[in-house]
Short mmCIF file of C-alpha atoms in Angstrom, two decimals:
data_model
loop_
_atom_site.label_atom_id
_atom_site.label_comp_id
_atom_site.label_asym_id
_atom_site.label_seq_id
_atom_site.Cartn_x
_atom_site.Cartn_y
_atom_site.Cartn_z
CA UNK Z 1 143.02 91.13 178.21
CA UNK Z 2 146.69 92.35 178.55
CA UNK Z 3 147.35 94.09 181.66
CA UNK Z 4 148.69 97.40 181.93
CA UNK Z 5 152.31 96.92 183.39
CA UNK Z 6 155.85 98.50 183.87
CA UNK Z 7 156.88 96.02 180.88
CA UNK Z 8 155.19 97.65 178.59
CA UNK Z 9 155.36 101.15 179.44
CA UNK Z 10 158.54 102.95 178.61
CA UNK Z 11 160.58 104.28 175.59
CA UNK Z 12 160.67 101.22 173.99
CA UNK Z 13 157.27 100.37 174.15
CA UNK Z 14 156.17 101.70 170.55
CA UNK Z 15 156.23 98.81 168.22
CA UNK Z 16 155.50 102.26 165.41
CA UNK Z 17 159.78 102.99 164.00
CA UNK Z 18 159.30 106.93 163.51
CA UNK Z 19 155.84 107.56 164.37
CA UNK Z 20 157.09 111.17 166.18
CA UNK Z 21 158.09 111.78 161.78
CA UNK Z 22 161.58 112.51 163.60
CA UNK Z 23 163.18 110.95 160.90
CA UNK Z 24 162.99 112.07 156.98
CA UNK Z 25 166.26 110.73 154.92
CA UNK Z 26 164.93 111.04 151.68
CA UNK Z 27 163.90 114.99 152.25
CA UNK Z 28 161.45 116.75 154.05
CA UNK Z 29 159.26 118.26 151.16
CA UNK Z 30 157.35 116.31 148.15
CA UNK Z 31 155.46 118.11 145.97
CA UNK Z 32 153.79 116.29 144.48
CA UNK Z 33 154.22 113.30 146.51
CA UNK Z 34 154.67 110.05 144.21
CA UNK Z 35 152.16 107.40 144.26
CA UNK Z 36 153.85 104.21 146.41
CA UNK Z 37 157.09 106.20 147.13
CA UNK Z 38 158.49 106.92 150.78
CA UNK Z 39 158.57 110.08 152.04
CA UNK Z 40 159.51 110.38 156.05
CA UNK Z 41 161.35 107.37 157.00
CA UNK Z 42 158.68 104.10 156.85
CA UNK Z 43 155.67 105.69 155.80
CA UNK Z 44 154.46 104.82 152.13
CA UNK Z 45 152.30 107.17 150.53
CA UNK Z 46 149.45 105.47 147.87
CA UNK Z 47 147.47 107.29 146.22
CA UNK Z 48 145.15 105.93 143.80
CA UNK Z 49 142.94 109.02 142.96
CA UNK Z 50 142.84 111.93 140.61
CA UNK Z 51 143.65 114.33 143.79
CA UNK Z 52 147.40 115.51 144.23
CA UNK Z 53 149.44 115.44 147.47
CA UNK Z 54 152.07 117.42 148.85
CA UNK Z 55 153.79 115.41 151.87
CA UNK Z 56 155.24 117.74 153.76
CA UNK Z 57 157.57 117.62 157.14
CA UNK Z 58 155.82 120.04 159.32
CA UNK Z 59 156.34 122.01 162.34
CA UNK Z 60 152.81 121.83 163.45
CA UNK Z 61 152.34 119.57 166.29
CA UNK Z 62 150.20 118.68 169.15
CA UNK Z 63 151.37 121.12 171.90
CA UNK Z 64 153.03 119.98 175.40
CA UNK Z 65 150.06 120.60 177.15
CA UNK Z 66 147.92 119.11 174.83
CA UNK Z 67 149.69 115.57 174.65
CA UNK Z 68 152.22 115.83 177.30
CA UNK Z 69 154.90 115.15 174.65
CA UNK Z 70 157.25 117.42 172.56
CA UNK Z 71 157.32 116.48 168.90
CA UNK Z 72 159.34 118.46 166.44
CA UNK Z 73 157.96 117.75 163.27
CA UNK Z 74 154.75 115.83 162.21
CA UNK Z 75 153.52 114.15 158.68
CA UNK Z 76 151.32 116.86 156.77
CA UNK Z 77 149.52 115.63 153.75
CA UNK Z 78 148.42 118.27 152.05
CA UNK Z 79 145.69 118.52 149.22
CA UNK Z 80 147.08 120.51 146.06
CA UNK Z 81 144.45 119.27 143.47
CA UNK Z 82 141.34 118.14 144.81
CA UNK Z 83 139.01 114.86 143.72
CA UNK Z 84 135.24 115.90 144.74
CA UNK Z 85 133.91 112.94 143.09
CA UNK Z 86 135.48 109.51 144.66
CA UNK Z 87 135.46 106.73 142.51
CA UNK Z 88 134.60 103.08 143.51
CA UNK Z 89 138.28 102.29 143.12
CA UNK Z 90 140.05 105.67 144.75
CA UNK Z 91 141.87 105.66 147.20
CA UNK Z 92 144.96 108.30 149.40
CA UNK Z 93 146.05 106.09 152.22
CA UNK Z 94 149.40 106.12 154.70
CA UNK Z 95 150.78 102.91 155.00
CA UNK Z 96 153.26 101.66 157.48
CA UNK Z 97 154.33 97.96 157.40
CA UNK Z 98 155.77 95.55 159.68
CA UNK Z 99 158.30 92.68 159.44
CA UNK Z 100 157.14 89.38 160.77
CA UNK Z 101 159.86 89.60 162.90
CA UNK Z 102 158.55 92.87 164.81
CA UNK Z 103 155.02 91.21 164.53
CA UNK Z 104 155.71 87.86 165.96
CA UNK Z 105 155.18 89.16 169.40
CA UNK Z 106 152.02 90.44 168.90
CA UNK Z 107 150.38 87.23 167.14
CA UNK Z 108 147.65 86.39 169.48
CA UNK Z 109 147.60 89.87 171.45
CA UNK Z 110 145.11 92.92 171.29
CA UNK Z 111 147.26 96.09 170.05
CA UNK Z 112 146.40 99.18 170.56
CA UNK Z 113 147.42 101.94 167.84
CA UNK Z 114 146.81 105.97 169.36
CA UNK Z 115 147.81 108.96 167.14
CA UNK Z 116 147.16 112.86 167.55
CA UNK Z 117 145.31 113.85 163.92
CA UNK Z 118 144.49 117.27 162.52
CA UNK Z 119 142.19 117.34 159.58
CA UNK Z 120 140.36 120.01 157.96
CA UNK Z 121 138.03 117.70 157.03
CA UNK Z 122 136.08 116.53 159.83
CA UNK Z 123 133.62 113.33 159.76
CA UNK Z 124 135.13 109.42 159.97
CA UNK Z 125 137.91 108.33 158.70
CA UNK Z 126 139.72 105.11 159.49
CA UNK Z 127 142.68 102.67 160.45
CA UNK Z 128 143.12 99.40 158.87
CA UNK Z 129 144.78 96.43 159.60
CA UNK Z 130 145.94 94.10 157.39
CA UNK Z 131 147.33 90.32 157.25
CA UNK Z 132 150.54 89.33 155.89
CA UNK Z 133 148.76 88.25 152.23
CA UNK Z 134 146.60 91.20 152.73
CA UNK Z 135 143.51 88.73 152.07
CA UNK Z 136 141.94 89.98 155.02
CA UNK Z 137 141.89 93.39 156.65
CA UNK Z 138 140.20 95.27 159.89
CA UNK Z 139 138.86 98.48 159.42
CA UNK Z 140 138.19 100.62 162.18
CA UNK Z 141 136.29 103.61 162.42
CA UNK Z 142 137.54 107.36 163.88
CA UNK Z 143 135.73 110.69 164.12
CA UNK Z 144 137.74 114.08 163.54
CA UNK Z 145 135.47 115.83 165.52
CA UNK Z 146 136.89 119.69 165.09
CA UNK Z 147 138.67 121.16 161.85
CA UNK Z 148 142.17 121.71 162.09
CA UNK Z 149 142.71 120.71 165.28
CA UNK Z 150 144.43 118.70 166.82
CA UNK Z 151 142.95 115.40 168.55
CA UNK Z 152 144.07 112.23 170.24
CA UNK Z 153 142.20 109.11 168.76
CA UNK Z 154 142.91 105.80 170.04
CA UNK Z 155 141.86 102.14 168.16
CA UNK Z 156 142.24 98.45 169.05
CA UNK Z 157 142.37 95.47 167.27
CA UNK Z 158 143.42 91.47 168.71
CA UNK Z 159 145.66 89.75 166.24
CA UNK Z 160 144.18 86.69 165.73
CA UNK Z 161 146.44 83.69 165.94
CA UNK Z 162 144.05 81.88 162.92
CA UNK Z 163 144.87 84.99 160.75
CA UNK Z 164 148.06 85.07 158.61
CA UNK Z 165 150.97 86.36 160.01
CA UNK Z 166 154.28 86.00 158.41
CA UNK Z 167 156.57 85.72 161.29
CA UNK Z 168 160.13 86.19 159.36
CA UNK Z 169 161.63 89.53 157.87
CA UNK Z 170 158.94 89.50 155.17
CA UNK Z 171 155.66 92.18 155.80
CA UNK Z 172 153.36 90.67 158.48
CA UNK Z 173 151.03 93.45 159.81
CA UNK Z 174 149.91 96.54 157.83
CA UNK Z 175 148.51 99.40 159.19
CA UNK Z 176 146.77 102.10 157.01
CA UNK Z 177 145.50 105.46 157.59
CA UNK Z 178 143.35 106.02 155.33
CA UNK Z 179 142.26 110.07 154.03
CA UNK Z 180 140.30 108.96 151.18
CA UNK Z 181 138.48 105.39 150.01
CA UNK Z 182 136.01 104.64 147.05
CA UNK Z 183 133.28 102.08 147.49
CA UNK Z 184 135.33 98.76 146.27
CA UNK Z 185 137.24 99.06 149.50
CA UNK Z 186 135.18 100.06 152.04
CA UNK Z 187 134.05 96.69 154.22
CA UNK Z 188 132.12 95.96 157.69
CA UNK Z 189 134.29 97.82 160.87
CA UNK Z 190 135.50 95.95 163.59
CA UNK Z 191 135.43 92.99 162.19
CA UNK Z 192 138.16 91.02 159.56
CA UNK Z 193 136.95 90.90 156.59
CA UNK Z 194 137.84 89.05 153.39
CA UNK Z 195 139.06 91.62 150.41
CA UNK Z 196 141.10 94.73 150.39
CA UNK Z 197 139.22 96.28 153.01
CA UNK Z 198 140.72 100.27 153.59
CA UNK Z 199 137.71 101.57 155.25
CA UNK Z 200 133.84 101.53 155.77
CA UNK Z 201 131.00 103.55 154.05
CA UNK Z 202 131.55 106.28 156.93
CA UNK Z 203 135.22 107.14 155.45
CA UNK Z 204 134.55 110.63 153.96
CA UNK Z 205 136.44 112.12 151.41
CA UNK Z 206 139.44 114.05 152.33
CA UNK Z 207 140.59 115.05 149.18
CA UNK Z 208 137.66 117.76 148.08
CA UNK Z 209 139.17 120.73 148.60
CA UNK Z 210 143.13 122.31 148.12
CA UNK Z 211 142.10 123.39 151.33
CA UNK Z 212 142.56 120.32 153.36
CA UNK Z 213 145.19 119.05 154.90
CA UNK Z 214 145.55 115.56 157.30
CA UNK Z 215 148.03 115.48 160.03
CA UNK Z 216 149.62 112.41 161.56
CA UNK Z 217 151.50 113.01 164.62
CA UNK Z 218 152.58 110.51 167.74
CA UNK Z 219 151.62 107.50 166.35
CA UNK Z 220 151.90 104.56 168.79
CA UNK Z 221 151.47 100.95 168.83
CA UNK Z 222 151.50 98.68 172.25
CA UNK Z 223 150.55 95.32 173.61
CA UNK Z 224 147.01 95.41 175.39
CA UNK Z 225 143.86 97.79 175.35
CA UNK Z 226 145.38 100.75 177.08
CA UNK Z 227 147.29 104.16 174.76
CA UNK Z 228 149.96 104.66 177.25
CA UNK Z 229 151.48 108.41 176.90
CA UNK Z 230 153.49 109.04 174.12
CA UNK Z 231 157.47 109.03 174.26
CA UNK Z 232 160.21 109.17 171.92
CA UNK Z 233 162.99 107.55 171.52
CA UNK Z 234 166.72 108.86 171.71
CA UNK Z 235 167.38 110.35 168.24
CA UNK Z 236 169.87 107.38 167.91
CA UNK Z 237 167.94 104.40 168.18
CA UNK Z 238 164.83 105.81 166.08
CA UNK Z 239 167.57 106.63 163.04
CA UNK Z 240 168.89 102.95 163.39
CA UNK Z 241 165.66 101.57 163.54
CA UNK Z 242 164.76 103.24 160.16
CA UNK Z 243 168.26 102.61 158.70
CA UNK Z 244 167.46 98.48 158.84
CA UNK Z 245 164.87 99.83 155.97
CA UNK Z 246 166.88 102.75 154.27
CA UNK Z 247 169.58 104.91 154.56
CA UNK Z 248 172.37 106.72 152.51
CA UNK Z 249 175.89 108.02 152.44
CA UNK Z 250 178.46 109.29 151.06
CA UNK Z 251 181.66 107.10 150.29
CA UNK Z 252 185.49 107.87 149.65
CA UNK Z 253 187.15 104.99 149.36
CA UNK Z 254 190.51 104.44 147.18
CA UNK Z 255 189.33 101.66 144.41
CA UNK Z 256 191.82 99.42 142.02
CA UNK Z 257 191.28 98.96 138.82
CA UNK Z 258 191.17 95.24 138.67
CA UNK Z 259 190.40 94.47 134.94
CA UNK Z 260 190.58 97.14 131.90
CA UNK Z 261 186.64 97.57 132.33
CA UNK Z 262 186.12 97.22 135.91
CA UNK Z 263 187.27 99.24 139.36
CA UNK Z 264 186.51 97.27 142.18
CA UNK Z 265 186.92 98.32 145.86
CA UNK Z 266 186.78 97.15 149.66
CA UNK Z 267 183.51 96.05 151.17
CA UNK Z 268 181.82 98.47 152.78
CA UNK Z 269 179.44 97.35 155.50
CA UNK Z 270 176.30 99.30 155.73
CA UNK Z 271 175.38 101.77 158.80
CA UNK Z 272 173.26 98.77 159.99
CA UNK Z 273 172.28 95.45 158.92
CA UNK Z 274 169.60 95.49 156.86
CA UNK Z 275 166.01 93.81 156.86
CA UNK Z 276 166.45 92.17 153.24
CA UNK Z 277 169.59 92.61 150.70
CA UNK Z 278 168.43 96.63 149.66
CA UNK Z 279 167.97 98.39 146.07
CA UNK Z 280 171.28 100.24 145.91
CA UNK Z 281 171.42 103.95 143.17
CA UNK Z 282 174.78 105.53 143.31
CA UNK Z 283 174.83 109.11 142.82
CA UNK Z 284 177.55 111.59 142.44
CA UNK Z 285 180.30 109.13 141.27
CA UNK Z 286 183.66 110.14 140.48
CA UNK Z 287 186.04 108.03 139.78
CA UNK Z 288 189.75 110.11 140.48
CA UNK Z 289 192.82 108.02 139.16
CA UNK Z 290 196.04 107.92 139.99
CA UNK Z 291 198.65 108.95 137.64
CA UNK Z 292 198.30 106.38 134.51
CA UNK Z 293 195.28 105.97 135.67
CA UNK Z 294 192.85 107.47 132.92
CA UNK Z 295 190.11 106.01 134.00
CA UNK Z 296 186.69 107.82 133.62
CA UNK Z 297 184.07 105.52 135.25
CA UNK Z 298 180.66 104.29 133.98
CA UNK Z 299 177.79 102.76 135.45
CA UNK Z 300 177.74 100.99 138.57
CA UNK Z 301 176.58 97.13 139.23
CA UNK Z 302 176.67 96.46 142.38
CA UNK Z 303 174.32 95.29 145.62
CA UNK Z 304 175.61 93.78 148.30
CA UNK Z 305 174.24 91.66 151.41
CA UNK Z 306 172.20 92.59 154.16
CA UNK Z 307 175.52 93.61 155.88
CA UNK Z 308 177.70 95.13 153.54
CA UNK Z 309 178.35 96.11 149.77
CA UNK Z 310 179.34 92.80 147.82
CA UNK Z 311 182.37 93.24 145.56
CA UNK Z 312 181.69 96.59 144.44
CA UNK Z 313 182.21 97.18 140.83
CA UNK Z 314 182.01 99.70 138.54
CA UNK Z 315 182.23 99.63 134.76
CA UNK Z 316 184.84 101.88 133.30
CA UNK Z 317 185.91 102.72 129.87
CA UNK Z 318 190.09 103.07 130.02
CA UNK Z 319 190.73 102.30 133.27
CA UNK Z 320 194.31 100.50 133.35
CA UNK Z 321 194.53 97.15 135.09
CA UNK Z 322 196.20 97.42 138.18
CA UNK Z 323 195.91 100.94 138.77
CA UNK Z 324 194.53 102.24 141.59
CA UNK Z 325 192.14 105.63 142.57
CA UNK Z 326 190.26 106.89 144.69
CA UNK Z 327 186.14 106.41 144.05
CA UNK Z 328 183.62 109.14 145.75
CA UNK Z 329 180.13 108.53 145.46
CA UNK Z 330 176.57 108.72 146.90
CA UNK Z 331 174.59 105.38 147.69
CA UNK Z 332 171.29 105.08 148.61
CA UNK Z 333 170.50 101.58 150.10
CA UNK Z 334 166.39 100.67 150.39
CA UNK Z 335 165.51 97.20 152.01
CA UNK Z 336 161.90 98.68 152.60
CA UNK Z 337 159.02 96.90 153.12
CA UNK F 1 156.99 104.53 138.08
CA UNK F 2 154.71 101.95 135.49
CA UNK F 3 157.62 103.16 132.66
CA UNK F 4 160.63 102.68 133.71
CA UNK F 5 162.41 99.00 132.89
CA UNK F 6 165.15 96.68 133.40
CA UNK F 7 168.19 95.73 132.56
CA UNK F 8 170.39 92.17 133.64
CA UNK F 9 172.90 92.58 135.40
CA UNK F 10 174.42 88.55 135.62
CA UNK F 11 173.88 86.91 139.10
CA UNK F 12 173.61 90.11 140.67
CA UNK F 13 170.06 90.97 139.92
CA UNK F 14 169.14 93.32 137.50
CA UNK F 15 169.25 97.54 137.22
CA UNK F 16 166.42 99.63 137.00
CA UNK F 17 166.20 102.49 134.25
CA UNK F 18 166.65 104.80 137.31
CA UNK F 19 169.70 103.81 137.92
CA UNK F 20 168.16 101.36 140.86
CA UNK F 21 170.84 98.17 141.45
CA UNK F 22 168.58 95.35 142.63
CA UNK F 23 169.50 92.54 144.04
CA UNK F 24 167.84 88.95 143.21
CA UNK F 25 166.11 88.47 146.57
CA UNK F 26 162.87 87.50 146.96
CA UNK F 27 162.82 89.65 149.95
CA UNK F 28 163.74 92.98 148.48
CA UNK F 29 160.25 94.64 147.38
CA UNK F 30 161.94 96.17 143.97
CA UNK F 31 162.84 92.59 142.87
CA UNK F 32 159.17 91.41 143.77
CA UNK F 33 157.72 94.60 141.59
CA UNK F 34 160.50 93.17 138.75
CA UNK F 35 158.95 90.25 139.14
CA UNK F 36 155.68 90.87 138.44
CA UNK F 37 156.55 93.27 135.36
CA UNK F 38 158.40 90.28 133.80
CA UNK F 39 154.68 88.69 134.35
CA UNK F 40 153.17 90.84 132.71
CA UNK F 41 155.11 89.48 129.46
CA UNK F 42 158.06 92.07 129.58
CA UNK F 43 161.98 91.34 129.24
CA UNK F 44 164.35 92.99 130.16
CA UNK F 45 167.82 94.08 128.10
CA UNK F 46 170.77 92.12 127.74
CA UNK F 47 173.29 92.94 130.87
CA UNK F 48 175.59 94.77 128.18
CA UNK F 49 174.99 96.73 124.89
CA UNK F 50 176.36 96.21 121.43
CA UNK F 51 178.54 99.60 121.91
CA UNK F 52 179.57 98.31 125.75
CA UNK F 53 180.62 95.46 124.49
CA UNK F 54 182.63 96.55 122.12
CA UNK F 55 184.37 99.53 124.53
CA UNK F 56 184.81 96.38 127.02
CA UNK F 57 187.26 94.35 124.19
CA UNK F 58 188.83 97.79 123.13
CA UNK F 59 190.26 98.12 127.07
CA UNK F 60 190.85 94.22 127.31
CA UNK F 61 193.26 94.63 124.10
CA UNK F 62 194.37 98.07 125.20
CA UNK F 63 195.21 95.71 128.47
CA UNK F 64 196.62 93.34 127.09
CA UNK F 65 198.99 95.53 125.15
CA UNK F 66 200.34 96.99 128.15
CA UNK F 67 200.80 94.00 129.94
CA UNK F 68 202.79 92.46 126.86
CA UNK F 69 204.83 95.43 126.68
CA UNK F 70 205.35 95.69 130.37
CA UNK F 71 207.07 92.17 129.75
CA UNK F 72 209.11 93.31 126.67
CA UNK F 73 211.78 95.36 129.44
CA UNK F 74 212.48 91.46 130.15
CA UNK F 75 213.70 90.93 125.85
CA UNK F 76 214.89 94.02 125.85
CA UNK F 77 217.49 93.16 128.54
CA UNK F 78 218.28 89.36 126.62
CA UNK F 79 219.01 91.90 123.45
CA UNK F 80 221.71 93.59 124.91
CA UNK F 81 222.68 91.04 126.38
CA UNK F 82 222.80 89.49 123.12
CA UNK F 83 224.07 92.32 120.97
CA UNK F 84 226.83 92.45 123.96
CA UNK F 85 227.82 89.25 123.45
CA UNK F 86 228.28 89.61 119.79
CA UNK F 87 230.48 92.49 120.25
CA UNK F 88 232.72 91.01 122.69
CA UNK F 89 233.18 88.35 120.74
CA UNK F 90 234.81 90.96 117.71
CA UNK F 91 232.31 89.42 115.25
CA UNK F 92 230.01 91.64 113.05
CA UNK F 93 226.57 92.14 114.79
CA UNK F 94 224.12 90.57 112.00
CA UNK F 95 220.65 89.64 112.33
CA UNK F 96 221.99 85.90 111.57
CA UNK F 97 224.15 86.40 115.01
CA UNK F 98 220.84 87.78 117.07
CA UNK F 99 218.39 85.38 118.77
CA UNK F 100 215.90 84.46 116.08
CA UNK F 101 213.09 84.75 119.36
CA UNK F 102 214.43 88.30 119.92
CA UNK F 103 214.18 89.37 116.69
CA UNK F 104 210.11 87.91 116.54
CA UNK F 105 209.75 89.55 119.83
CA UNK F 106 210.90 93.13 118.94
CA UNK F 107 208.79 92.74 115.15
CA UNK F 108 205.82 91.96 117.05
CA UNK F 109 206.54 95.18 119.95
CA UNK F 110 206.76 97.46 117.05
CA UNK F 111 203.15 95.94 115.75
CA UNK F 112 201.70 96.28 119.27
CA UNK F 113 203.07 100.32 119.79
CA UNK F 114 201.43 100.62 116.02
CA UNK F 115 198.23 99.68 117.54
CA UNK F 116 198.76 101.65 119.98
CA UNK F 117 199.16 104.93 118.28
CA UNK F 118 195.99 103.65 116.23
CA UNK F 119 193.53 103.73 118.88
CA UNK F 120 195.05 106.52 120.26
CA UNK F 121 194.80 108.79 117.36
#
């Protein structure tokens, strides 16, 4: 049993990147929220169900005296079109995924996940973990004891060393919150079991009423069996830490126009490196020549590395060879897990 | 997100109908989802279209144009050169007298600017 110690107690002892929803780079309101897309910065939203979502960035949060912590915004999922009857195969889960590299620590160790909920719908509901080939998973059961209110719940789990656990920048550990689960995923608690295991029998069904909502705030993963107070991070660090998964800008950058059908400009290195080589979508592009330029640009083919943009190009239409301009655009850069 | 599909885009990985650039890495979860749509027994469109093909050539030759007529200030210079020399030598100025290359060079100018006010009427 790990002991409770000044090593892991501190600001950077939350293995969770944005679990005080600090951080929301693709927006702060999704209605509806898309099925498998990413709303606040490393939370995927799945939702396999005939009930619609709204993920929202809220204001309501577990106060000071309540948690002994200050958050400014937490995740609100809220139900816009309910499913009363849950099908063997529905599920609305929060997922939040780890890189082997984050994980490799923890291979071996008991972890210990504690979160502040507010649900209108009270009854169990659960936290799963899963394996890196997500053949095996650990559900583990929760009580939201009082509607709409806000409470501090608090599971472990040990990592077994015979389990799978990928240890480089691929997914390792998956944890999921889950709101809503049909029979063909709900599996024994407490124990690893083989399947897609989400939840148990006791999950009830969050999603039977526009009137509920499900609130995730605090969220907090350390070594050993103790939930240590919560505490942020500097703004700084928790941004980084989500940008190695996604971020965006905006670029203006003089470009050449290296071949009749191509601009082409300077490497750009990304805000940080990134877990894998990311899915890059321009946005916004404008492609201002210089005199003799006449260039109007087209679609964009480019990637890059984990570190930077590789040999940016863009496809023009009457760009003149040698000429050079000046290139604005949007990117959006997503090495998610 | 079940609709949307693919397009090559040479070593680079392929682009998404959203405008997505993906990158071939085994790594990056879009390239694992393109994976497992080509899987499913789908294929994805050529990296350029009939009509971008064709607008790609049109600027290569509008290029190539340029950059041939760029050079022809070099001839231009050898013909006055020439036509100087003919002069100073008090000798009528005939085509005979005129670098047969010079003359080939300024036929095949007058073709190229032809072309030019072709494509850009």
């Amino acid at each position: 049993m790990a002991k409770l110690s000044l090593s892991n107690i501190g600001p950077m002892d939350n293995r969770i990147i944005n679990g005080d929803f600090d951080i929301w780079q693709r927006g702060t309101s999704f209605a509806p929220a898309v099925n498998g897309a990413f709303q606040t910065d490393r939370w995927e939203y799945q939702n396999g169900s005939d009930a619609v979502n709204s993920i929202l960035q809220s204001t309501d949060v577990p106060t000071f005296a309540e948690s002994g912590h200050t958050s400014k915004y937490s995740l609100k999922v809220d139900c816009t079109t309910a499913d009363s009857a849950v099908a063997a195969t529905d599920y609305v889960i929060m997922i939040y995924r780890m890189e082997g590299l984050d994980v490799s620590p923890l291979i071996g160790k008991t972890i210990t996940v504690s979160f502040w909920v507010k649900s209108t719908k009270t009854g169990g509901f659960m936290v799963c973990f899963y394996n890196s080939s997500t053949s095996e998973g650990y559900p583990v059961e929760y009580t939201v004891n009082a509607s709409d209110t806000w409470e501090k719940k608090t599971v472990s789990v040990l990592l077994p060393t015979t389990e799978s656990w990928t240890t480089s920048n691929a997914v390792s550990l998956t944890v999921y919150f889950t709101i809503m689960s049909g029979s063909d995923f709900q599996m024994t608690p407490d124990t690893w079991n083989a399947g897609y295991a989400i939840a148990t029998s006791n999950q009830v069904n969050g999603m039977d009423n526009t009137a509920n909502n499900f609130l995730l705030s605090q969220v907090k993963m350390e070594v050993g069996y103790v939930a240590t107070p919560f505490t942020g991070r500097l703004y700084a660090e928790e941004l980084a830490l989500c940008q190695r998964y996604y971020h965006t800008d905006t670029i203006n950058i003089l470009a050449t126009c290296y071949n009749p059908a191509y601009i082409r400009i300077s490497p750009i290195f990304w805000k940080v490196t990134m877990r894998a080589v990311p899915t890059v979508a321009y946005s916004s592009v404008a492609w201002i020549p210089t005199a003799g330029g006449m260039g109007t640009i087209g679609a964009q083919y480019s990637t890059g590395s984990t570190d930077q943009f590789a040999n940016p190009i863009w496809n023009t239409v009457t760009g003149t060879e040698g000429h050079c301009g000046q290139v604005t655009f949007t990117y959006t850069a997503d090495a998610e897990l | 997100m079940s609709n949307l599909t693919y397009k090559l885009m040479g070593d680079n990985g392929v682009k998404r109908s959203d405008g997505a650039c993906i990158p071939n890495c085994d790594d990056n979860r879009d390239w694992r989802l393109y994976q497992e749509w080509l899987s499913e027994g789908n294929t994805p469109e050529p990296q350029f279209t009939p009509e971008e093909i064709a607008a790609k050539a049109l600027a290569e030759e509008i290029s190539d144009i340029k950059t041939e007529l760029r050079s022809a200030m070099v001839w231009q210079f050898r013909m006055i050169v020439e036509l100087w020399k003919a002069l100073k030598a008090n000798t009528a100025a005939q085509n005979s007298d005129i670098d047969p290359d010079v003359l080939s060079k300024a036929a095949s100018w007058m073709t190229k600017l032809d072309r030019l006010k072709e494509i850009d009427e």
